[in-house]
Coordinates of C-alpha atoms and ligand atoms in Angstrom, one line a residue:
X24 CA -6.9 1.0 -21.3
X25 CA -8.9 4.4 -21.8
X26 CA -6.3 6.8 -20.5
X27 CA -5.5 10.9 -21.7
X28 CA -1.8 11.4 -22.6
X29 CA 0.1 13.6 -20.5
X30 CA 1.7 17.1 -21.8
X31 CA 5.2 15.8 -20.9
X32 CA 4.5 12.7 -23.2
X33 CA 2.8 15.2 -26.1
X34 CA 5.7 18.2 -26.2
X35 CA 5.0 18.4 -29.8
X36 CA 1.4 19.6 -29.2
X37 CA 2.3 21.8 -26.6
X38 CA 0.6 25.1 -28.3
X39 CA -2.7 23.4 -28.4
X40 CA -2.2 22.4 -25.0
X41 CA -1.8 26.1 -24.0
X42 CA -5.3 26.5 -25.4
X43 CA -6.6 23.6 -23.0
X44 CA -4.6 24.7 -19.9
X45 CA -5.2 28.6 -20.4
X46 CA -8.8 27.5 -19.6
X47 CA -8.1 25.5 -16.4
X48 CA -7.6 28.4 -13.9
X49 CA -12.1 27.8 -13.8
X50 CA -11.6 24.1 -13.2
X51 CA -13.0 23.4 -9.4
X52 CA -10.9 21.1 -6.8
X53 CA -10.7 17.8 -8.4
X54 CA -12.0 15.8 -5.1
X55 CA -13.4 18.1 -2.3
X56 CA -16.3 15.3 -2.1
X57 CA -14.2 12.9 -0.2
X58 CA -13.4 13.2 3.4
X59 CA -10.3 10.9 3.2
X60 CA -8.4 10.8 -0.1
X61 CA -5.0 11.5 0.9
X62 CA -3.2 14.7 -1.7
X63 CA 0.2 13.4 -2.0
X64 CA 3.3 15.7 -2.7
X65 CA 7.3 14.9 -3.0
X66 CA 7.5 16.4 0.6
X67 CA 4.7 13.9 2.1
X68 CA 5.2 11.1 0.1
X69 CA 7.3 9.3 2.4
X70 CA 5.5 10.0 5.6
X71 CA 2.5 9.1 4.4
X72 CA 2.9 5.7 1.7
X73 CA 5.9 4.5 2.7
X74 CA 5.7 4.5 6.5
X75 CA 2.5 2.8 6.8
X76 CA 1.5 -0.9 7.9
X77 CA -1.7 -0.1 4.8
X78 CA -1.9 -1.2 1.4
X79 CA -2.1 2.6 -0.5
X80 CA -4.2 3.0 -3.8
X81 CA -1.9 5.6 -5.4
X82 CA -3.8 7.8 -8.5
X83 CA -1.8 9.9 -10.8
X84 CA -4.3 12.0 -12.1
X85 CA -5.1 15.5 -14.0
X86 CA -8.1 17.3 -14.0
X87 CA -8.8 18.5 -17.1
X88 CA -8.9 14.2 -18.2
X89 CA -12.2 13.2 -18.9
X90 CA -11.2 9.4 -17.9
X91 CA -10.0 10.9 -14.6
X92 CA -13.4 12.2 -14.0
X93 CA -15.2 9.4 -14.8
X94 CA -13.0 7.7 -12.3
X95 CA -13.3 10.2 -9.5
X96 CA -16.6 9.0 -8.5
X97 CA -15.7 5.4 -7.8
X98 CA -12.5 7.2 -6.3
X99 CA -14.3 8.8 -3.4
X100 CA -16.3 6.1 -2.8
X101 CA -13.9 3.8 -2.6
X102 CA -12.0 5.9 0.0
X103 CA -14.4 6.8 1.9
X104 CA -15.9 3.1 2.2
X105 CA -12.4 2.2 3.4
X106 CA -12.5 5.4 6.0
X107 CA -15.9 3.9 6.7
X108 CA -14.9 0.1 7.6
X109 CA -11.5 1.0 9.2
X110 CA -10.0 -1.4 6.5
X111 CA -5.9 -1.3 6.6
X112 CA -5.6 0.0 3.1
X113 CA -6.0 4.1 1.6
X114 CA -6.6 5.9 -1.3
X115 CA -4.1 8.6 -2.6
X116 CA -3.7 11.3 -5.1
X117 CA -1.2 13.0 -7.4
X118 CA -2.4 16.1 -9.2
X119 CA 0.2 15.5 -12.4
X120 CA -1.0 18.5 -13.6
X121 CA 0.6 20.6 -10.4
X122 CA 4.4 21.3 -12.2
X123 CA 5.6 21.0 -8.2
X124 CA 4.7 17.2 -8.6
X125 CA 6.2 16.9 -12.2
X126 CA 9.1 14.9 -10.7
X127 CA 7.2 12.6 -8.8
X128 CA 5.0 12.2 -11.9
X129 CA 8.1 11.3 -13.9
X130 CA 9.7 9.2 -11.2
X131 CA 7.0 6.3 -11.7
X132 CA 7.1 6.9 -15.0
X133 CA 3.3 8.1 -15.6
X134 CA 2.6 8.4 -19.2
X135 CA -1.3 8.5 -19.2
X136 CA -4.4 9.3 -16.8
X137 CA -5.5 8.1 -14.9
X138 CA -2.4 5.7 -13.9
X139 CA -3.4 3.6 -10.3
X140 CA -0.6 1.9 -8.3
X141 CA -0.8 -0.1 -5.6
X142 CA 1.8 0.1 -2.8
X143 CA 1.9 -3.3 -0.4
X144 CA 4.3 -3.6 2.6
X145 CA 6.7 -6.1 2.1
X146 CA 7.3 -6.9 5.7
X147 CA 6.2 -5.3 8.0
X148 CA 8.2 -5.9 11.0
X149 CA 10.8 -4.4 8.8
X150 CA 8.3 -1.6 8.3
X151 CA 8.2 -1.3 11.9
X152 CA 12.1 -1.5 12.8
X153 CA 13.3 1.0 9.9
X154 CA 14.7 4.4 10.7
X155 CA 14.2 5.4 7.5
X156 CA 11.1 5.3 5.3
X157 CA 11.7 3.7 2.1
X158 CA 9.9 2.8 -1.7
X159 CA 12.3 -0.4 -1.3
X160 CA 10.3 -1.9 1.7
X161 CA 7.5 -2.0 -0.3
X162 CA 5.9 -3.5 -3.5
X163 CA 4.7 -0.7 -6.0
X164 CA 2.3 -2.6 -8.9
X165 CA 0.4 -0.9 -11.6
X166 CA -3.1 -1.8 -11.0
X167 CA -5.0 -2.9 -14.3
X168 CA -8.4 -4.2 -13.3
X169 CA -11.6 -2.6 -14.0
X170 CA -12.1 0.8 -12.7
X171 CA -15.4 0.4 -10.7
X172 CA -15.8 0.4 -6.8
X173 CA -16.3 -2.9 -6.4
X174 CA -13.0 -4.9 -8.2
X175 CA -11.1 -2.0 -6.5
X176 CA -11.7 -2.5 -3.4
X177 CA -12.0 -6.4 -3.4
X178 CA -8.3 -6.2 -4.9
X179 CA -6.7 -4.0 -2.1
X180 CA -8.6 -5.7 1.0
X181 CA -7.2 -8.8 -0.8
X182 CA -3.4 -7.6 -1.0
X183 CA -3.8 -5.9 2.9
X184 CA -4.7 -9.7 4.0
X185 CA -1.1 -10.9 2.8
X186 CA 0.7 -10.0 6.2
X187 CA -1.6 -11.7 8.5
X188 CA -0.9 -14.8 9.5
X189 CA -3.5 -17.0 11.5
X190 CA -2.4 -20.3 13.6
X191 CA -5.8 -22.2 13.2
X192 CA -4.9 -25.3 15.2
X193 CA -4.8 -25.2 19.1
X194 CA -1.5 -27.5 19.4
X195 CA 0.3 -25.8 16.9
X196 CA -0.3 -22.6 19.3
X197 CA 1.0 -24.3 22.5
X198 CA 4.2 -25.7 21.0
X199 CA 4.7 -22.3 19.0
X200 CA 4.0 -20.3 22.6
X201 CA 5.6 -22.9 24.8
X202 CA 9.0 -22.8 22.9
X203 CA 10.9 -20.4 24.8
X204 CA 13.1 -20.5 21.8
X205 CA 11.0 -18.8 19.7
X206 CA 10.8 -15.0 19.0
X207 CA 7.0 -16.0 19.7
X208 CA 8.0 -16.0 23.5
X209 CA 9.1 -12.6 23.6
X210 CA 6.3 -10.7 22.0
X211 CA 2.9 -10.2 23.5
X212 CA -0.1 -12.2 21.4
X213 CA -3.6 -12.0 21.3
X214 CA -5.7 -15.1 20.8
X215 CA -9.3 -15.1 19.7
X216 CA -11.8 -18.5 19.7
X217 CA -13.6 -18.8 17.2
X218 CA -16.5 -21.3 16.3
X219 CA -16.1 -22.4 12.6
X220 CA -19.4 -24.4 12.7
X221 CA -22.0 -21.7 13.4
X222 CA -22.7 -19.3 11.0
X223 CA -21.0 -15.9 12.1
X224 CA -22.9 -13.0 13.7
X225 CA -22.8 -9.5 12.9
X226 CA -20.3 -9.5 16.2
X227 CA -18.2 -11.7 15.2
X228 CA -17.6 -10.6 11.8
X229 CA -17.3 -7.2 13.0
X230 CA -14.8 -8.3 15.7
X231 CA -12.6 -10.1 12.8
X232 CA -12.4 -7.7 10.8
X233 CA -11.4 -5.2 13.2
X234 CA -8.7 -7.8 14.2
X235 CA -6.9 -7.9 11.2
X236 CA -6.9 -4.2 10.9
X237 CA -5.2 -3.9 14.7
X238 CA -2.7 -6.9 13.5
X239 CA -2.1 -4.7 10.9
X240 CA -1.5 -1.2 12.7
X241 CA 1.1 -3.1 15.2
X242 CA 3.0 -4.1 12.7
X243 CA 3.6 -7.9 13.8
X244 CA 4.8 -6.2 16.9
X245 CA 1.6 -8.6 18.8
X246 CA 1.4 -11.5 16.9
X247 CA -2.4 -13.2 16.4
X248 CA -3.5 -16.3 16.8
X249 CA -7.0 -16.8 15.9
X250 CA -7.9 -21.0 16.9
X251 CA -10.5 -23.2 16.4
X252 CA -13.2 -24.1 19.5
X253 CA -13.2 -27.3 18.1
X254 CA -9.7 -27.8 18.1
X255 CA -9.0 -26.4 21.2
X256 CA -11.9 -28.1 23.3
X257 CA -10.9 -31.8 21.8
X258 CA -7.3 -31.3 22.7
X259 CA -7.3 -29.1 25.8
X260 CA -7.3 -31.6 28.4
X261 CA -4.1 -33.7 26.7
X262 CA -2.6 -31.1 26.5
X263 CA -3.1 -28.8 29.9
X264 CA -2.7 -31.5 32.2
X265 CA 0.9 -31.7 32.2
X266 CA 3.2 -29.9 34.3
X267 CA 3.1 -26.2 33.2
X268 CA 5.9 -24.2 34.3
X269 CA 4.8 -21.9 31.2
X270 CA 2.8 -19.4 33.6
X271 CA 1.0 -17.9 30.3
X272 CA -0.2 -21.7 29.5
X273 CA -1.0 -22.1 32.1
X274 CA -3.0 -19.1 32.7
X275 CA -4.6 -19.9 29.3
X276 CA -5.0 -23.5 30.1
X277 CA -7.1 -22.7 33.6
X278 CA -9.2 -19.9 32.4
X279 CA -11.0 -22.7 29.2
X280 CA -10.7 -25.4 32.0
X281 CA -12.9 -23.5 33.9
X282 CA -15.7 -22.3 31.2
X283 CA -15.7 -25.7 29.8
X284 CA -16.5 -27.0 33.1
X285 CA -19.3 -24.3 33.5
X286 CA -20.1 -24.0 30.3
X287 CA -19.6 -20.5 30.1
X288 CA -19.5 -20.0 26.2
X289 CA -16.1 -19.0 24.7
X290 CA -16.7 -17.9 21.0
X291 CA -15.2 -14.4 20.3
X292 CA -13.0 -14.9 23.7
X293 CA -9.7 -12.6 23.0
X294 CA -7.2 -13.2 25.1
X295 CA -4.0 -11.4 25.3
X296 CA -0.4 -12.8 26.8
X297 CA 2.7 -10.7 27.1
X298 CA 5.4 -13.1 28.3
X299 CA 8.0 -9.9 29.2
X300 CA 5.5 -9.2 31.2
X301 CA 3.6 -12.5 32.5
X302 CA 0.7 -11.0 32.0
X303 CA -2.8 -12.4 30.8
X304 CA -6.1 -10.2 30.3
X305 CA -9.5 -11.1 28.7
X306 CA -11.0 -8.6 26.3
X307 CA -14.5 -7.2 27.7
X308 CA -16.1 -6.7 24.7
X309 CA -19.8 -6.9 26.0
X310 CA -20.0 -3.1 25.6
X311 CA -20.3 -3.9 21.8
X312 CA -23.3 -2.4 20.6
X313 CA -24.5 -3.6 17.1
X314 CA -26.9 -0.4 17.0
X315 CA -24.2 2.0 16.8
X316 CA -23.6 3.3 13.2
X317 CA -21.3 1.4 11.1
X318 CA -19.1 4.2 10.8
X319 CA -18.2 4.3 14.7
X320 CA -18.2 0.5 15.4
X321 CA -15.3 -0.3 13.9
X322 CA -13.5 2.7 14.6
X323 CA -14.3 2.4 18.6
X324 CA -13.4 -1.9 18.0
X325 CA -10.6 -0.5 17.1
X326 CA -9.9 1.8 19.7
X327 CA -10.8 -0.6 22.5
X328 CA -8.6 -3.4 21.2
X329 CA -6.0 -1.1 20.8
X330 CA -5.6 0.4 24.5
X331 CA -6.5 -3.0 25.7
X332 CA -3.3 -4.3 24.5
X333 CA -1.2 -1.0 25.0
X334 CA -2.5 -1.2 28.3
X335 CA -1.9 -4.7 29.5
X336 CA 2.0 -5.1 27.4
X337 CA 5.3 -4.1 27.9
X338 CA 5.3 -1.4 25.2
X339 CA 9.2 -1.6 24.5
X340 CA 9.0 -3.3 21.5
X341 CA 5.4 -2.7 20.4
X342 CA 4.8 -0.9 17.7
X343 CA 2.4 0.9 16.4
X344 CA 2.2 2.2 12.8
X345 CA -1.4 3.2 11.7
X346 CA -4.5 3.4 13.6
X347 CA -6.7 5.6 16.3
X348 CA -3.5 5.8 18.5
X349 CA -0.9 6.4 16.2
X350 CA 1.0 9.6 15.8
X351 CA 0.0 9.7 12.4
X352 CA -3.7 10.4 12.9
X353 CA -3.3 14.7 13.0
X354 CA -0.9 13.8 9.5
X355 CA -3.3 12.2 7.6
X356 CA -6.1 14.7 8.7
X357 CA -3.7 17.6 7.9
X358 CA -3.1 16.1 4.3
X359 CA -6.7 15.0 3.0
X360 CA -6.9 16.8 -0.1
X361 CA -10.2 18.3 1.4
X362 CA -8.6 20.3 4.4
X363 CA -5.3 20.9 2.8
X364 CA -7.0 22.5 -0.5
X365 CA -9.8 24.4 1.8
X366 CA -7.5 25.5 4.3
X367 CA -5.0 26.8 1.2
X368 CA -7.8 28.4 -0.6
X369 CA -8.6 30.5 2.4
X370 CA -5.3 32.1 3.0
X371 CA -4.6 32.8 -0.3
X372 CA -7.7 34.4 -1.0
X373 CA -7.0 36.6 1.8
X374 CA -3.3 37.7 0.9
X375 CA -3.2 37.4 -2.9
X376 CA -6.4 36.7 -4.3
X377 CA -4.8 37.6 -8.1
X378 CA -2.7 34.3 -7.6
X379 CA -5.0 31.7 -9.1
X380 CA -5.8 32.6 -12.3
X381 CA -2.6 33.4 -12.7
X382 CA -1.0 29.1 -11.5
X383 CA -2.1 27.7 -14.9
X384 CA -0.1 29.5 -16.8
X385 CA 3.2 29.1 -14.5
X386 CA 2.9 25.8 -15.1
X387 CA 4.3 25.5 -18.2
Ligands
NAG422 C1 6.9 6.4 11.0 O1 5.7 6.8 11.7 C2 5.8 6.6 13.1 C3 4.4 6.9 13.6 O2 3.8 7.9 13.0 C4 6.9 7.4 13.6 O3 7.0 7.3 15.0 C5 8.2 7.0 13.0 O4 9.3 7.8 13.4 C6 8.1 7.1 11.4 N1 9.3 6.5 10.9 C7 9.9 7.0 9.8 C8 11.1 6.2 9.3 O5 9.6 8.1 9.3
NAG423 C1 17.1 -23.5 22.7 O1 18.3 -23.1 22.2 C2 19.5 -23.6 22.9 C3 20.7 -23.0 22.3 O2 20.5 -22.5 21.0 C4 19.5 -25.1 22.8 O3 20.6 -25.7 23.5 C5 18.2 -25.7 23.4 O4 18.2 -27.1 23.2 C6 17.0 -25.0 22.7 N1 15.8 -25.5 23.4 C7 14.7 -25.9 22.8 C8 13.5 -26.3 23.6 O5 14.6 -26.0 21.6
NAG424 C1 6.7 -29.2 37.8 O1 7.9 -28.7 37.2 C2 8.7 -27.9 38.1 C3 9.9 -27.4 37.2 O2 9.8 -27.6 35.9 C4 9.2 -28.7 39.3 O3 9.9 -27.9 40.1 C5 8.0 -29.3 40.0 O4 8.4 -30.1 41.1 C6 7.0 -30.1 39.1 N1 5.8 -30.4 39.8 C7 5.3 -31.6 39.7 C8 4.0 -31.9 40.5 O5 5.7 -32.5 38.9

């Protein structure tokens, strides 16, 4: 793996590394071409990777590395792709080079750069419920695939899919929701139809997508089903026609009776039940507009579904982690490495403009 040895691991050398840091005061901001990358510090590091529903990219980097600037491109991208699509997963950085991050640096043990981690949640109802954020609730993994866009981001979206469960099968859904047993009978759900046999519109995959992300922000707080027309069509009628006392079946149950009978068509129907409440609401998604840019779609999705179901549950024990509604929003924006380095560079220019040229040399 093409990596640049760190000064902590190369002591010995430290006079010629003098040399190279003496000359790093004229180095630019590593990554002020992103709007997203997350600049992680000891003091943010918990709010921000290990209180979070996401899958985190975590890059240990210096500047002066010529592998970590043959990275950065794909870097940016990648985050910014992810900001883009409203995926559950982020990209975040650790300037090893800043001697206020040395511990951190040392703490995962980061002998070379660029060094990339991946941070999965475990659980994340346990995510959800803890009072305390914590490295033990998730997995942290050094990531050793190729360094390009592409395996990057195919590797995270695949590790953020590990929490989401999806109940294909209509009667596995109505014994799951009619078992009052079942901590499924307490929390709200959302169910979405879907139509395995035609091919999948833009909507549809958009509408997906954005699902999994919103599964994802609450945590498991709403469970998802997402079920088959077929299967639900060939075994509706068996299976409604017996005596419901289950008020949410049988709101379910009436509401396909019904567009069945009139033929009303039902793929990309999202329904949402919240048994605390015994309440049922359809989703009106028909204000989905497939001209809007790509970059607003799936954020507004994202925001409808979520106050749709804030709206219509019992928000006790509903939690939400990530997302447009979360009270992490002004905490990421505060902590892009863009805003927090721009912002910094400003005040300090106008108090103690002598300061910079002077950092390098603190360092060691
Ligand atoms: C995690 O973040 C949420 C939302 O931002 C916040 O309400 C909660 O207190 C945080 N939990 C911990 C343990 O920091
Ligand atoms: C639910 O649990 C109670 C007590 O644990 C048990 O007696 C009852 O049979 C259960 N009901 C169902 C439908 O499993
Ligand atoms: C349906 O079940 C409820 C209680 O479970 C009962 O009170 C009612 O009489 C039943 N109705 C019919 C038509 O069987």
């Amino acid at each position: 793996m093409k990596v640049c040895f760190s000064k902590w691991a190369l002591l010995p050398l430290l006079t010629l590394f003098s040399l190279v840091t003496a000359q790093r005061g004229t180095e630019p901001p590593f990554y002020l071409n992103s709007d997203s990358l997350l600049d992680i510090t000891p003091a943010n590091i918990n709010d921000l990777v290990y209180n979070t529903s996401y899958v985190t990219l975590l890059e240990f980097y210096a500047p002066w590395c010529g592998y970590c600037k043959q990275l950065k491109p794909s870097i940016e991208k990648l985050s910014d792709a992810i900001k883009k699509k409203n995926l559950p997963v982020q990209v975040a950085i650790v300037n090893c080079d800043d001697a206020s991050n040395s511990m951190l640096c040392s703490e995962y043990d980061v002998q070379g750069f660029p060094t990339l981690l991946t941070v999965t949640p475990k659980k994340l109802s346990k995510i959800a419920g803890s009072k305390k954020a914590s490295k033990k609730n998730y997995n942290v993994e050094v990531y050793k695939g190729e360094r390009e866009y592409k395996p990057m981001l195919n590797h995270l979206v695949a590790k953020s899919k590990k929490n989401i469960k999806i109940i294909k099968d209509f009667e596995n859904f109505y014994n799951a929701v009619t078992d009052y047993n079942s901590s499924l009978a307490e929390k709200p759900f959302v169910v979405q139809l879907f139509d395995a046999k035609n091919e999948k519109s833009k909507k549809t995959a958009a509408i997906e997508e954005v699902l999994e992300t919103t599964q994802t922000q609450f945590a498991n707080s709403v469970r998802f089903f997402k079920i088959q027309m077929e299967s639900v069509t060939s075994k509706v009628f068996g299976l409604c026609k017996g005596n419901n006392s289950n008020m949410l079946v049988g709101s379910f149950c009436s509401e396909i009776m019904e567009r069945m009978v009139q033929a009303v068509p039902m793929n990309n129907l999202l329904m949402l039940f919240d048994p605390k409440k015994d309440q049922f609401s359809i989703f009106k998604s028909q204000k989905y507009d497939s001209g809007e840019k790509e970059n607003n779609r799936f954020k507004n999705l994202n925001y409808k579904l979520t106050s749709w179901i804030l709206n219509n549950v019992d928000g006790e024990n509903v939690r939400l982690l990530d997302g447009p509604f979360s009270a992490k929003k002004d905490l990421l924006e505060k902590h892009t490495f863009k805003n927090k380095y721009r912002s910094k560079n400003k005040n300090k220019n106008k108090k103690k403009p002598q300061k910079k040229a002077d950092q390098p040399l603190d360092e060691l």
